[in-house]
Protein backbone atom coordinates (compact mmCIF):
# COMPACT_ATOMS: atom_id res chain seq x y z
CA UNK A 1 0.00 0.00 0.00
CA UNK A 2 1.24 3.50 -0.81
CA UNK A 3 2.44 5.69 2.01
CA UNK A 4 -0.15 8.19 3.27
CA UNK A 5 -0.09 11.72 1.90
CA UNK A 6 1.53 13.97 4.50
CA UNK A 7 0.79 17.67 4.83
CA UNK A 8 1.18 20.52 7.29
CA UNK A 9 -1.43 23.20 7.93
CA UNK A 10 -0.84 26.88 8.61
CA UNK A 11 -3.82 28.18 10.58
CA UNK A 12 -6.17 26.93 13.28
CA UNK A 13 -9.56 28.27 12.19
CA UNK A 14 -12.70 26.39 11.17
CA UNK A 15 -11.39 25.76 7.65
CA UNK A 16 -8.30 24.01 9.05
CA UNK A 17 -10.54 21.62 10.92
CA UNK A 18 -11.99 20.33 7.63
CA UNK A 19 -8.57 18.91 6.76
CA UNK A 20 -7.95 17.64 10.29
CA UNK A 21 -11.28 15.81 10.26
CA UNK A 22 -10.48 14.11 6.95
CA UNK A 23 -7.07 12.95 8.17
CA UNK A 24 -8.75 11.53 11.26
CA UNK A 25 -11.34 9.71 9.10
CA UNK A 26 -8.77 8.18 6.72
CA UNK A 27 -5.43 7.97 8.61
CA UNK A 28 -4.10 5.26 6.29
CA UNK A 29 -4.26 7.74 3.38
CA UNK A 30 -3.99 11.25 4.88
CA UNK A 31 -1.62 12.33 7.65
CA UNK A 32 -1.10 15.74 9.27
CA UNK A 33 2.56 16.25 10.12
CA UNK A 34 1.99 19.52 12.01
CA UNK A 35 -0.30 22.50 12.46
CA UNK A 36 1.22 25.97 12.76
CA UNK A 37 -0.57 27.70 15.66
CA UNK A 38 0.23 31.29 16.53
CA UNK A 39 -0.97 31.21 20.15
CA UNK A 40 -0.78 28.92 23.16
CA UNK A 41 -4.58 28.74 23.33
CA UNK A 42 -4.93 27.71 19.69
CA UNK A 43 -2.15 25.14 19.99
CA UNK A 44 -3.70 23.61 23.10
CA UNK A 45 -7.13 23.45 21.48
CA UNK A 46 -5.88 21.77 18.31
CA UNK A 47 -3.77 19.23 20.21
CA UNK A 48 -6.57 18.42 22.63
CA UNK A 49 -9.24 18.08 19.93
CA UNK A 50 -7.29 16.40 17.14
CA UNK A 51 -4.23 14.85 18.75
CA UNK A 52 -1.78 16.28 16.21
CA UNK A 53 1.55 18.01 16.58
CA UNK A 54 1.47 21.81 16.78
CA UNK A 55 4.38 24.14 16.08
CA UNK A 56 4.81 27.89 16.17
CA UNK A 57 6.54 28.69 12.88
CA UNK A 58 6.47 27.67 9.24
CA UNK A 59 10.12 26.68 9.52
CA UNK A 60 9.24 24.27 12.34
CA UNK A 61 6.54 22.71 10.15
CA UNK A 62 8.84 22.39 7.12
CA UNK A 63 11.48 20.69 9.28
CA UNK A 64 9.06 17.74 9.51
CA UNK A 65 9.22 17.34 5.69
CA UNK A 66 5.52 17.41 4.72
CA UNK A 67 4.81 16.76 1.05
CA UNK A 68 2.91 20.03 0.87
CA UNK A 69 1.60 22.77 3.16
CA UNK A 70 -1.99 24.00 3.34
CA UNK A 71 -2.35 27.75 3.85
CA UNK A 72 -5.63 27.96 5.76
CA UNK A 73 -5.62 31.54 6.97
CA UNK A 74 -7.73 34.66 6.50
CA UNK A 75 -8.21 36.22 3.06
CA UNK A 76 -6.05 39.18 4.11
CA UNK A 77 -3.21 36.95 5.34
CA UNK A 78 -3.27 34.45 2.47
CA UNK A 79 -0.95 36.20 -0.05
CA UNK A 80 1.81 36.75 2.51
CA UNK A 81 1.64 33.18 3.84
CA UNK A 82 1.62 31.67 0.33
CA UNK A 83 4.56 33.87 -0.71
CA UNK A 84 6.57 32.90 2.37
CA UNK A 85 5.96 29.20 1.76
CA UNK A 86 7.01 29.47 -1.89
CA UNK A 87 10.14 31.42 -0.95
CA UNK A 88 11.04 28.52 1.35
CA UNK A 89 10.56 26.04 -1.49
CA UNK A 90 7.36 24.40 -0.23
CA UNK A 91 4.58 23.06 -2.40
CA UNK A 92 1.46 24.96 -1.36
CA UNK A 93 -2.26 24.34 -1.25
CA UNK A 94 -3.98 27.71 -0.71
CA UNK A 95 -7.55 27.95 0.47
CA UNK A 96 -10.01 29.89 -1.69
CA UNK A 97 -9.62 32.64 -2.71
CA UNK A 98 -5.83 33.04 -2.90
CA UNK A 99 -6.09 36.84 -2.48
CA UNK A 100 -9.04 39.07 -1.56
CA UNK A 101 -8.95 41.65 -4.37
CA UNK A 102 -8.18 41.77 -8.10
CA UNK A 103 -5.06 43.82 -7.44
CA UNK A 104 -4.09 41.33 -4.75
CA UNK A 105 -4.44 38.49 -7.24
CA UNK A 106 -2.18 40.32 -9.70
CA UNK A 107 0.45 40.99 -7.04
CA UNK A 108 0.37 37.38 -5.86
CA UNK A 109 0.78 36.15 -9.43
CA UNK A 110 3.84 38.38 -9.91
CA UNK A 111 5.28 37.07 -6.65
CA UNK A 112 4.72 33.31 -7.06
CA UNK A 113 2.96 32.60 -10.36
CA UNK A 114 6.07 31.43 -12.18
CA UNK A 115 7.12 29.09 -9.35
CA UNK A 116 4.69 26.31 -10.29
CA UNK A 117 4.42 25.52 -6.58
CA UNK A 118 0.90 26.77 -5.80
CA UNK A 119 -2.40 24.92 -6.11
CA UNK A 120 -5.75 26.12 -4.74
CA UNK A 121 -8.39 24.09 -2.89
CA UNK A 122 -11.28 24.20 -5.37
CA UNK A 123 -13.01 20.88 -4.79
CA UNK A 124 -16.47 21.31 -6.29
CA UNK A 125 -15.85 19.42 -9.52
CA UNK A 126 -14.70 16.42 -7.46
CA UNK A 127 -18.06 16.10 -5.70
CA UNK A 128 -19.77 12.87 -6.83
CA UNK A 129 -22.66 14.57 -8.62
CA UNK A 130 -20.57 17.12 -10.51
CA UNK A 131 -17.88 14.55 -11.34
CA UNK A 132 -20.56 12.26 -12.81
CA UNK A 133 -22.12 15.12 -14.80
CA UNK A 134 -18.72 16.15 -16.14
CA UNK A 135 -18.07 12.57 -17.26
CA UNK A 136 -21.41 12.56 -19.10
CA UNK A 137 -20.58 15.89 -20.77
CA UNK A 138 -17.10 14.73 -21.77
CA UNK A 139 -18.61 11.57 -23.28
CA UNK A 140 -20.33 13.79 -25.84
CA UNK A 141 -23.82 12.87 -24.61
CA UNK A 142 -25.18 16.42 -25.04
CA UNK A 143 -22.87 17.50 -27.84
CA UNK A 144 -20.84 20.67 -27.37
CA UNK A 145 -21.65 22.30 -24.00
CA UNK A 146 -22.84 25.88 -24.47
CA UNK A 147 -24.34 27.06 -21.18
CA UNK A 148 -24.27 26.26 -17.48
CA UNK A 149 -26.72 27.42 -14.81
CA UNK A 150 -25.50 27.12 -11.22
CA UNK A 151 -27.91 27.69 -8.33
CA UNK A 152 -26.14 26.17 -5.36
CA UNK A 153 -22.96 27.95 -4.34
CA UNK A 154 -21.37 31.36 -4.53
CA UNK A 155 -18.99 33.39 -6.66
CA UNK A 156 -15.61 31.69 -7.35
CA UNK A 157 -16.96 28.18 -6.66
CA UNK A 158 -19.81 28.72 -9.13
CA UNK A 159 -17.54 30.24 -11.76
CA UNK A 160 -15.11 27.32 -11.44
CA UNK A 161 -17.99 24.96 -12.23
CA UNK A 162 -19.06 27.03 -15.23
CA UNK A 163 -15.54 27.18 -16.67
CA UNK A 164 -15.01 23.45 -16.09
CA UNK A 165 -18.21 22.30 -17.79
CA UNK A 166 -17.76 24.75 -20.67
CA UNK A 167 -13.98 24.34 -20.95
CA UNK A 168 -13.96 28.14 -21.05
CA UNK A 169 -10.34 28.61 -19.99
CA UNK A 170 -9.26 32.23 -19.60
CA UNK A 171 -11.41 33.85 -22.25
CA UNK A 172 -12.44 37.49 -21.89
CA UNK A 173 -15.82 37.51 -20.18
CA UNK A 174 -18.63 40.07 -19.92
CA UNK A 175 -20.53 39.90 -16.63
CA UNK A 176 -23.99 41.38 -16.06
CA UNK A 177 -25.38 41.01 -12.51
CA UNK A 178 -28.34 42.32 -10.54
CA UNK A 179 -29.58 41.89 -6.95
CA UNK A 180 -33.15 41.42 -5.71
CA UNK A 181 -34.32 41.40 -2.09
CA UNK A 182 -37.45 39.63 -0.88
CA UNK A 183 -38.76 37.93 2.29
CA UNK A 184 -37.64 34.35 2.84
CA UNK A 185 -37.71 32.05 5.84
CA UNK A 186 -34.17 30.99 6.76
CA UNK A 187 -34.46 28.25 9.39
CA UNK A 188 -30.88 26.95 9.46
CA UNK A 189 -27.57 28.83 9.63
CA UNK A 190 -24.00 27.77 10.48
CA UNK A 191 -24.88 28.57 14.09
CA UNK A 192 -27.75 26.05 14.09
CA UNK A 193 -31.53 26.00 13.80
CA UNK A 194 -33.35 29.31 14.22
CA UNK A 195 -35.97 29.39 16.99
CA UNK A 196 -38.47 31.56 15.11
CA UNK A 197 -37.73 31.26 11.37
CA UNK A 198 -40.08 34.04 10.25
CA UNK A 199 -39.40 35.42 6.75
CA UNK A 200 -36.62 38.02 6.70
CA UNK A 201 -35.10 40.01 3.81
CA UNK A 202 -32.74 37.84 1.77
CA UNK A 203 -30.90 38.89 -1.37
CA UNK A 204 -30.79 36.92 -4.61
CA UNK A 205 -27.97 37.69 -7.05
CA UNK A 206 -28.55 36.83 -10.71
CA UNK A 207 -25.74 37.15 -13.23
CA UNK A 208 -24.97 36.19 -16.80
CA UNK A 209 -21.39 35.50 -17.82
CA UNK A 210 -20.68 35.74 -21.55
CA UNK A 211 -17.55 33.68 -22.18
CA UNK A 212 -17.72 34.27 -25.93
CA UNK A 213 -18.18 31.76 -28.78
CA UNK A 214 -21.80 31.28 -27.71
CA UNK A 215 -20.84 30.05 -24.21
CA UNK A 216 -22.81 31.43 -21.27
CA UNK A 217 -22.98 30.99 -17.52
CA UNK A 218 -26.08 31.79 -15.46
CA UNK A 219 -25.41 32.51 -11.79
CA UNK A 220 -28.27 32.33 -9.29
CA UNK A 221 -27.42 32.58 -5.59
CA UNK A 222 -29.51 33.41 -2.52
CA UNK A 223 -28.05 34.57 0.79
CA UNK A 224 -27.26 31.52 2.95
CA UNK A 225 -28.22 29.15 0.13
CA UNK A 226 -25.60 26.64 1.33
CA UNK A 227 -27.57 26.05 4.54
CA UNK A 228 -31.20 26.97 3.86
CA UNK A 229 -33.13 23.67 3.51
CA UNK A 230 -36.04 25.47 1.81
CA UNK A 231 -34.02 26.20 -1.31
CA UNK A 232 -33.28 23.42 -3.79
CA UNK A 233 -29.90 23.24 -5.50
CA UNK A 234 -30.03 23.21 -9.30
CA UNK A 235 -27.61 22.78 -12.13
CA UNK A 236 -28.40 22.85 -15.84
CA UNK A 237 -25.76 22.07 -18.47
CA UNK A 238 -27.03 22.68 -21.99
CA UNK A 239 -25.28 21.48 -25.12
CA UNK A 240 -25.80 21.36 -28.86
CA UNK A 241 -27.59 17.97 -28.62
CA UNK A 242 -29.42 18.17 -25.32
CA UNK A 243 -29.07 19.11 -21.68
CA UNK A 244 -28.46 17.81 -18.18
CA UNK A 245 -30.85 19.04 -15.49
CA UNK A 246 -29.58 17.90 -12.10
CA UNK A 247 -29.41 14.11 -12.60
CA UNK A 248 -31.51 13.81 -15.78
CA UNK A 249 -29.92 13.77 -19.24
CA UNK A 250 -32.11 14.55 -22.26
CA UNK A 251 -30.35 14.12 -25.58
CA UNK A 252 -30.82 13.58 -29.28
CA UNK A 253 -29.71 10.23 -30.68
CA UNK A 254 -30.06 8.49 -34.05
CA UNK A 255 -33.22 6.87 -32.68
CA UNK A 256 -34.77 10.10 -31.45
CA UNK A 257 -34.90 11.97 -28.13
CA UNK A 258 -33.71 9.85 -25.20
CA UNK A 259 -34.10 10.67 -21.50
CA UNK A 260 -31.66 8.88 -19.19
CA UNK A 261 -30.90 9.33 -15.48
CA UNK A 262 -27.53 9.61 -13.83
CA UNK A 263 -28.17 6.98 -11.14
CA UNK A 264 -26.36 6.78 -7.82
CA UNK A 265 -25.79 3.61 -5.86
CA UNK A 266 -25.90 4.34 -2.14
CA UNK A 267 -25.23 1.87 0.64
CA UNK A 268 -27.03 1.81 3.97
CA UNK A 269 -30.49 2.06 2.40
CA UNK A 270 -33.18 -0.23 3.79
CA UNK A 271 -31.56 -3.61 4.59
CA UNK A 272 -28.20 -2.85 2.99
CA UNK A 273 -25.51 -3.28 5.64
CA UNK A 274 -22.46 -2.04 3.71
CA UNK A 275 -22.38 1.31 5.52
CA UNK A 276 -23.89 4.69 4.74
CA UNK A 277 -22.15 6.10 1.68
CA UNK A 278 -22.45 7.03 -1.96
CA UNK A 279 -20.76 4.15 -3.78
CA UNK A 280 -20.90 4.98 -7.48
CA UNK A 281 -22.82 6.71 -10.27
CA UNK A 282 -23.82 5.25 -13.61
CA UNK A 283 -25.14 6.63 -16.89
CA UNK A 284 -26.57 4.50 -19.69
CA UNK A 285 -25.01 1.27 -18.51
CA UNK A 286 -21.55 2.43 -17.49
CA UNK A 287 -19.97 3.80 -14.33
CA UNK A 288 -19.20 7.50 -14.56
CA UNK A 289 -18.12 7.92 -10.92
CA UNK A 290 -16.69 5.62 -8.26
CA UNK A 291 -16.13 6.66 -4.64
CA UNK A 292 -12.49 6.03 -3.77
CA UNK A 293 -13.13 6.57 -0.04
CA UNK A 294 -15.44 3.66 0.76
CA UNK A 295 -15.36 2.87 4.46
CA UNK A 296 -14.69 6.44 5.59
CA UNK A 297 -18.40 7.42 5.57
CA UNK A 298 -17.52 10.90 4.37
CA UNK A 299 -20.13 13.37 3.16
CA UNK A 300 -20.06 14.22 -0.53
CA UNK A 301 -18.29 17.53 0.09
CA UNK A 302 -15.73 15.79 2.31
CA UNK A 303 -15.21 13.15 -0.40
CA UNK A 304 -14.35 15.98 -2.79
CA UNK A 305 -11.88 17.60 -0.38
CA UNK A 306 -10.26 14.26 0.47
CA UNK A 307 -9.95 13.49 -3.24
CA UNK A 308 -8.31 16.87 -3.76
CA UNK A 309 -5.78 16.13 -1.00
CA UNK A 310 -5.06 12.77 -2.61
CA UNK A 311 -4.44 14.51 -5.95
CA UNK A 312 -2.20 17.01 -4.20
CA UNK A 313 -0.15 14.10 -2.92
CA UNK A 314 0.17 12.61 -6.40
CA UNK A 315 1.20 15.98 -7.81
CA UNK A 316 3.73 16.56 -5.00
CA UNK A 317 5.25 13.15 -5.81
CA UNK A 318 5.33 13.98 -9.55
CA UNK A 319 2.88 11.14 -10.13
CA UNK A 320 -0.12 13.18 -11.32
CA UNK A 321 -1.21 16.49 -12.87
CA UNK A 322 -1.83 19.75 -11.06
CA UNK A 323 -5.14 19.51 -9.16
CA UNK A 324 -6.15 23.19 -9.57
CA UNK A 325 -3.39 25.66 -10.44
CA UNK A 326 -3.18 29.17 -9.03
CA UNK A 327 -3.97 30.59 -12.49
CA UNK A 328 -7.41 28.93 -12.50
CA UNK A 329 -8.20 30.11 -9.00
CA UNK A 330 -7.20 33.67 -9.89
CA UNK A 331 -9.53 33.55 -12.91
CA UNK A 332 -12.41 32.16 -10.85
CA UNK A 333 -12.08 34.87 -8.22
CA UNK A 334 -11.69 37.62 -10.84
CA UNK A 335 -15.03 36.49 -12.30
CA UNK A 336 -16.60 36.37 -8.83
CA UNK A 337 -15.38 39.89 -8.10
CA UNK A 338 -16.87 41.02 -11.42
CA UNK A 339 -20.26 39.60 -10.40
CA UNK A 340 -20.16 41.65 -7.20
CA UNK A 341 -18.98 44.78 -9.03
CA UNK A 342 -21.66 44.50 -11.71
CA UNK A 343 -24.40 43.94 -9.13
CA UNK A 344 -23.25 47.00 -7.17
CA UNK A 345 -22.96 49.27 -10.21
CA UNK A 346 -25.88 47.96 -12.30
CA UNK A 347 -23.50 47.92 -15.25
CA UNK A 348 -21.67 45.30 -17.30
CA UNK A 349 -18.13 44.44 -16.21
CA UNK A 350 -15.57 43.02 -18.63
CA UNK A 351 -12.96 40.59 -17.30
CA UNK A 352 -9.98 40.94 -19.63
CA UNK A 353 -7.09 38.54 -20.12
CA UNK A 354 -4.92 38.80 -17.03
CA UNK A 355 -1.21 37.94 -16.59
CA UNK A 356 -2.13 34.43 -15.40
CA UNK A 357 -4.12 33.63 -18.58
CA UNK A 358 -2.55 30.70 -20.39
mmCIF file with all atom_site columns, C-alpha atoms in Angstrom, residues 105-198:
data_model
loop_
_atom_site.group_PDB
_atom_site.id
_atom_site.type_symbol
_atom_site.label_atom_id
_atom_site.label_alt_id
_atom_site.label_comp_id
_atom_site.label_asym_id
_atom_site.label_entity_id
_atom_site.label_seq_id
_atom_site.pdbx_PDB_ins_code
_atom_site.Cartn_x
_atom_site.Cartn_y
_atom_site.Cartn_z
_atom_site.occupancy
_atom_site.B_iso_or_equiv
_atom_site.pdbx_formal_charge
_atom_site.auth_seq_id
_atom_site.auth_comp_id
_atom_site.auth_asym_id
_atom_site.auth_atom_id
_atom_site.pdbx_PDB_model_num
ATOM 1  C CA . UNK A 1 105 ? -4.441  38.490 -7.244  1.00 0.00 ? 105 UNK A CA 1
ATOM 2  C CA . UNK A 1 106 ? -2.184  40.315 -9.703  1.00 0.00 ? 106 UNK A CA 1
ATOM 3  C CA . UNK A 1 107 ? 0.447   40.994 -7.042  1.00 0.00 ? 107 UNK A CA 1
ATOM 4  C CA . UNK A 1 108 ? 0.370   37.383 -5.864  1.00 0.00 ? 108 UNK A CA 1
ATOM 5  C CA . UNK A 1 109 ? 0.776   36.153 -9.430  1.00 0.00 ? 109 UNK A CA 1
ATOM 6  C CA . UNK A 1 110 ? 3.838   38.383 -9.908  1.00 0.00 ? 110 UNK A CA 1
ATOM 7  C CA . UNK A 1 111 ? 5.284   37.072 -6.648  1.00 0.00 ? 111 UNK A CA 1
ATOM 8  C CA . UNK A 1 112 ? 4.720   33.315 -7.065  1.00 0.00 ? 112 UNK A CA 1
ATOM 9  C CA . UNK A 1 113 ? 2.955   32.599 -10.356 1.00 0.00 ? 113 UNK A CA 1
ATOM 10 C CA . UNK A 1 114 ? 6.070   31.428 -12.177 1.00 0.00 ? 114 UNK A CA 1
ATOM 11 C CA . UNK A 1 115 ? 7.120   29.092 -9.346  1.00 0.00 ? 115 UNK A CA 1
ATOM 12 C CA . UNK A 1 116 ? 4.687   26.314 -10.289 1.00 0.00 ? 116 UNK A CA 1
ATOM 13 C CA . UNK A 1 117 ? 4.417   25.517 -6.581  1.00 0.00 ? 117 UNK A CA 1
ATOM 14 C CA . UNK A 1 118 ? 0.900   26.771 -5.801  1.00 0.00 ? 118 UNK A CA 1
ATOM 15 C CA . UNK A 1 119 ? -2.399  24.917 -6.114  1.00 0.00 ? 119 UNK A CA 1
ATOM 16 C CA . UNK A 1 120 ? -5.746  26.120 -4.744  1.00 0.00 ? 120 UNK A CA 1
ATOM 17 C CA . UNK A 1 121 ? -8.386  24.086 -2.894  1.00 0.00 ? 121 UNK A CA 1
ATOM 18 C CA . UNK A 1 122 ? -11.277 24.200 -5.375  1.00 0.00 ? 122 UNK A CA 1
ATOM 19 C CA . UNK A 1 123 ? -13.009 20.879 -4.791  1.00 0.00 ? 123 UNK A CA 1
ATOM 20 C CA . UNK A 1 124 ? -16.472 21.315 -6.293  1.00 0.00 ? 124 UNK A CA 1
ATOM 21 C CA . UNK A 1 125 ? -15.851 19.416 -9.524  1.00 0.00 ? 125 UNK A CA 1
ATOM 22 C CA . UNK A 1 126 ? -14.699 16.424 -7.459  1.00 0.00 ? 126 UNK A CA 1
ATOM 23 C CA . UNK A 1 127 ? -18.060 16.101 -5.704  1.00 0.00 ? 127 UNK A CA 1
ATOM 24 C CA . UNK A 1 128 ? -19.767 12.870 -6.828  1.00 0.00 ? 128 UNK A CA 1
ATOM 25 C CA . UNK A 1 129 ? -22.660 14.575 -8.620  1.00 0.00 ? 129 UNK A CA 1
ATOM 26 C CA . UNK A 1 130 ? -20.574 17.118 -10.507 1.00 0.00 ? 130 UNK A CA 1
ATOM 27 C CA . UNK A 1 131 ? -17.885 14.554 -11.342 1.00 0.00 ? 131 UNK A CA 1
ATOM 28 C CA . UNK A 1 132 ? -20.560 12.257 -12.808 1.00 0.00 ? 132 UNK A CA 1
ATOM 29 C CA . UNK A 1 133 ? -22.118 15.118 -14.804 1.00 0.00 ? 133 UNK A CA 1
ATOM 30 C CA . UNK A 1 134 ? -18.718 16.146 -16.142 1.00 0.00 ? 134 UNK A CA 1
ATOM 31 C CA . UNK A 1 135 ? -18.068 12.571 -17.262 1.00 0.00 ? 135 UNK A CA 1
ATOM 32 C CA . UNK A 1 136 ? -21.405 12.565 -19.100 1.00 0.00 ? 136 UNK A CA 1
ATOM 33 C CA . UNK A 1 137 ? -20.582 15.890 -20.765 1.00 0.00 ? 137 UNK A CA 1
ATOM 34 C CA . UNK A 1 138 ? -17.105 14.725 -21.769 1.00 0.00 ? 138 UNK A CA 1
ATOM 35 C CA . UNK A 1 139 ? -18.608 11.569 -23.280 1.00 0.00 ? 139 UNK A CA 1
ATOM 36 C CA . UNK A 1 140 ? -20.331 13.791 -25.839 1.00 0.00 ? 140 UNK A CA 1
ATOM 37 C CA . UNK A 1 141 ? -23.816 12.872 -24.607 1.00 0.00 ? 141 UNK A CA 1
ATOM 38 C CA . UNK A 1 142 ? -25.182 16.420 -25.039 1.00 0.00 ? 142 UNK A CA 1
ATOM 39 C CA . UNK A 1 143 ? -22.870 17.501 -27.840 1.00 0.00 ? 143 UNK A CA 1
ATOM 40 C CA . UNK A 1 144 ? -20.837 20.669 -27.373 1.00 0.00 ? 144 UNK A CA 1
ATOM 41 C CA . UNK A 1 145 ? -21.655 22.300 -24.003 1.00 0.00 ? 145 UNK A CA 1
ATOM 42 C CA . UNK A 1 146 ? -22.835 25.880 -24.471 1.00 0.00 ? 146 UNK A CA 1
ATOM 43 C CA . UNK A 1 147 ? -24.342 27.065 -21.177 1.00 0.00 ? 147 UNK A CA 1
ATOM 44 C CA . UNK A 1 148 ? -24.268 26.258 -17.479 1.00 0.00 ? 148 UNK A CA 1
ATOM 45 C CA . UNK A 1 149 ? -26.722 27.423 -14.814 1.00 0.00 ? 149 UNK A CA 1
ATOM 46 C CA . UNK A 1 150 ? -25.503 27.118 -11.223 1.00 0.00 ? 150 UNK A CA 1
ATOM 47 C CA . UNK A 1 151 ? -27.908 27.689 -8.334  1.00 0.00 ? 151 UNK A CA 1
ATOM 48 C CA . UNK A 1 152 ? -26.136 26.173 -5.359  1.00 0.00 ? 152 UNK A CA 1
ATOM 49 C CA . UNK A 1 153 ? -22.957 27.945 -4.345  1.00 0.00 ? 153 UNK A CA 1
ATOM 50 C CA . UNK A 1 154 ? -21.373 31.363 -4.534  1.00 0.00 ? 154 UNK A CA 1
ATOM 51 C CA . UNK A 1 155 ? -18.985 33.386 -6.662  1.00 0.00 ? 155 UNK A CA 1
ATOM 52 C CA . UNK A 1 156 ? -15.610 31.692 -7.353  1.00 0.00 ? 156 UNK A CA 1
ATOM 53 C CA . UNK A 1 157 ? -16.960 28.183 -6.661  1.00 0.00 ? 157 UNK A CA 1
ATOM 54 C CA . UNK A 1 158 ? -19.811 28.717 -9.131  1.00 0.00 ? 158 UNK A CA 1
ATOM 55 C CA . UNK A 1 159 ? -17.542 30.238 -11.762 1.00 0.00 ? 159 UNK A CA 1
ATOM 56 C CA . UNK A 1 160 ? -15.114 27.318 -11.442 1.00 0.00 ? 160 UNK A CA 1
ATOM 57 C CA . UNK A 1 161 ? -17.986 24.963 -12.226 1.00 0.00 ? 161 UNK A CA 1
ATOM 58 C CA . UNK A 1 162 ? -19.056 27.026 -15.231 1.00 0.00 ? 162 UNK A CA 1
ATOM 59 C CA . UNK A 1 163 ? -15.545 27.179 -16.673 1.00 0.00 ? 163 UNK A CA 1
ATOM 60 C CA . UNK A 1 164 ? -15.009 23.451 -16.092 1.00 0.00 ? 164 UNK A CA 1
ATOM 61 C CA . UNK A 1 165 ? -18.209 22.300 -17.786 1.00 0.00 ? 165 UNK A CA 1
ATOM 62 C CA . UNK A 1 166 ? -17.761 24.753 -20.671 1.00 0.00 ? 166 UNK A CA 1
ATOM 63 C CA . UNK A 1 167 ? -13.984 24.336 -20.953 1.00 0.00 ? 167 UNK A CA 1
ATOM 64 C CA . UNK A 1 168 ? -13.957 28.145 -21.054 1.00 0.00 ? 168 UNK A CA 1
ATOM 65 C CA . UNK A 1 169 ? -10.339 28.613 -19.992 1.00 0.00 ? 169 UNK A CA 1
ATOM 66 C CA . UNK A 1 170 ? -9.256  32.231 -19.601 1.00 0.00 ? 170 UNK A CA 1
ATOM 67 C CA . UNK A 1 171 ? -11.406 33.847 -22.249 1.00 0.00 ? 171 UNK A CA 1
ATOM 68 C CA . UNK A 1 172 ? -12.436 37.487 -21.890 1.00 0.00 ? 172 UNK A CA 1
ATOM 69 C CA . UNK A 1 173 ? -15.823 37.509 -20.178 1.00 0.00 ? 173 UNK A CA 1
ATOM 70 C CA . UNK A 1 174 ? -18.625 40.067 -19.924 1.00 0.00 ? 174 UNK A CA 1
ATOM 71 C CA . UNK A 1 175 ? -20.531 39.896 -16.629 1.00 0.00 ? 175 UNK A CA 1
ATOM 72 C CA . UNK A 1 176 ? -23.990 41.376 -16.059 1.00 0.00 ? 176 UNK A CA 1
ATOM 73 C CA . UNK A 1 177 ? -25.380 41.007 -12.512 1.00 0.00 ? 177 UNK A CA 1
ATOM 74 C CA . UNK A 1 178 ? -28.337 42.323 -10.541 1.00 0.00 ? 178 UNK A CA 1
ATOM 75 C CA . UNK A 1 179 ? -29.580 41.887 -6.952  1.00 0.00 ? 179 UNK A CA 1
ATOM 76 C CA . UNK A 1 180 ? -33.154 41.416 -5.706  1.00 0.00 ? 180 UNK A CA 1
ATOM 77 C CA . UNK A 1 181 ? -34.318 41.398 -2.086  1.00 0.00 ? 181 UNK A CA 1
ATOM 78 C CA . UNK A 1 182 ? -37.453 39.631 -0.882  1.00 0.00 ? 182 UNK A CA 1
ATOM 79 C CA . UNK A 1 183 ? -38.759 37.930 2.294   1.00 0.00 ? 183 UNK A CA 1
ATOM 80 C CA . UNK A 1 184 ? -37.638 34.348 2.844   1.00 0.00 ? 184 UNK A CA 1
ATOM 81 C CA . UNK A 1 185 ? -37.707 32.049 5.845   1.00 0.00 ? 185 UNK A CA 1
ATOM 82 C CA . UNK A 1 186 ? -34.169 30.989 6.764   1.00 0.00 ? 186 UNK A CA 1
ATOM 83 C CA . UNK A 1 187 ? -34.458 28.249 9.395   1.00 0.00 ? 187 UNK A CA 1
ATOM 84 C CA . UNK A 1 188 ? -30.879 26.950 9.459   1.00 0.00 ? 188 UNK A CA 1
ATOM 85 C CA . UNK A 1 189 ? -27.571 28.825 9.632   1.00 0.00 ? 189 UNK A CA 1
ATOM 86 C CA . UNK A 1 190 ? -23.998 27.769 10.478  1.00 0.00 ? 190 UNK A CA 1
ATOM 87 C CA . UNK A 1 191 ? -24.883 28.573 14.088  1.00 0.00 ? 191 UNK A CA 1
ATOM 88 C CA . UNK A 1 192 ? -27.751 26.047 14.090  1.00 0.00 ? 192 UNK A CA 1
ATOM 89 C CA . UNK A 1 193 ? -31.533 26.000 13.802  1.00 0.00 ? 193 UNK A CA 1
ATOM 90 C CA . UNK A 1 194 ? -33.355 29.312 14.223  1.00 0.00 ? 194 UNK A CA 1
ATOM 91 C CA . UNK A 1 195 ? -35.973 29.388 16.991  1.00 0.00 ? 195 UNK A CA 1
ATOM 92 C CA . UNK A 1 196 ? -38.474 31.555 15.113  1.00 0.00 ? 196 UNK A CA 1
ATOM 93 C CA . UNK A 1 197 ? -37.726 31.264 11.370  1.00 0.00 ? 197 UNK A CA 1
ATOM 94 C CA . UNK A 1 198 ? -40.080 34.036 10.252  1.00 0.00 ? 198 UNK A CA 1
#
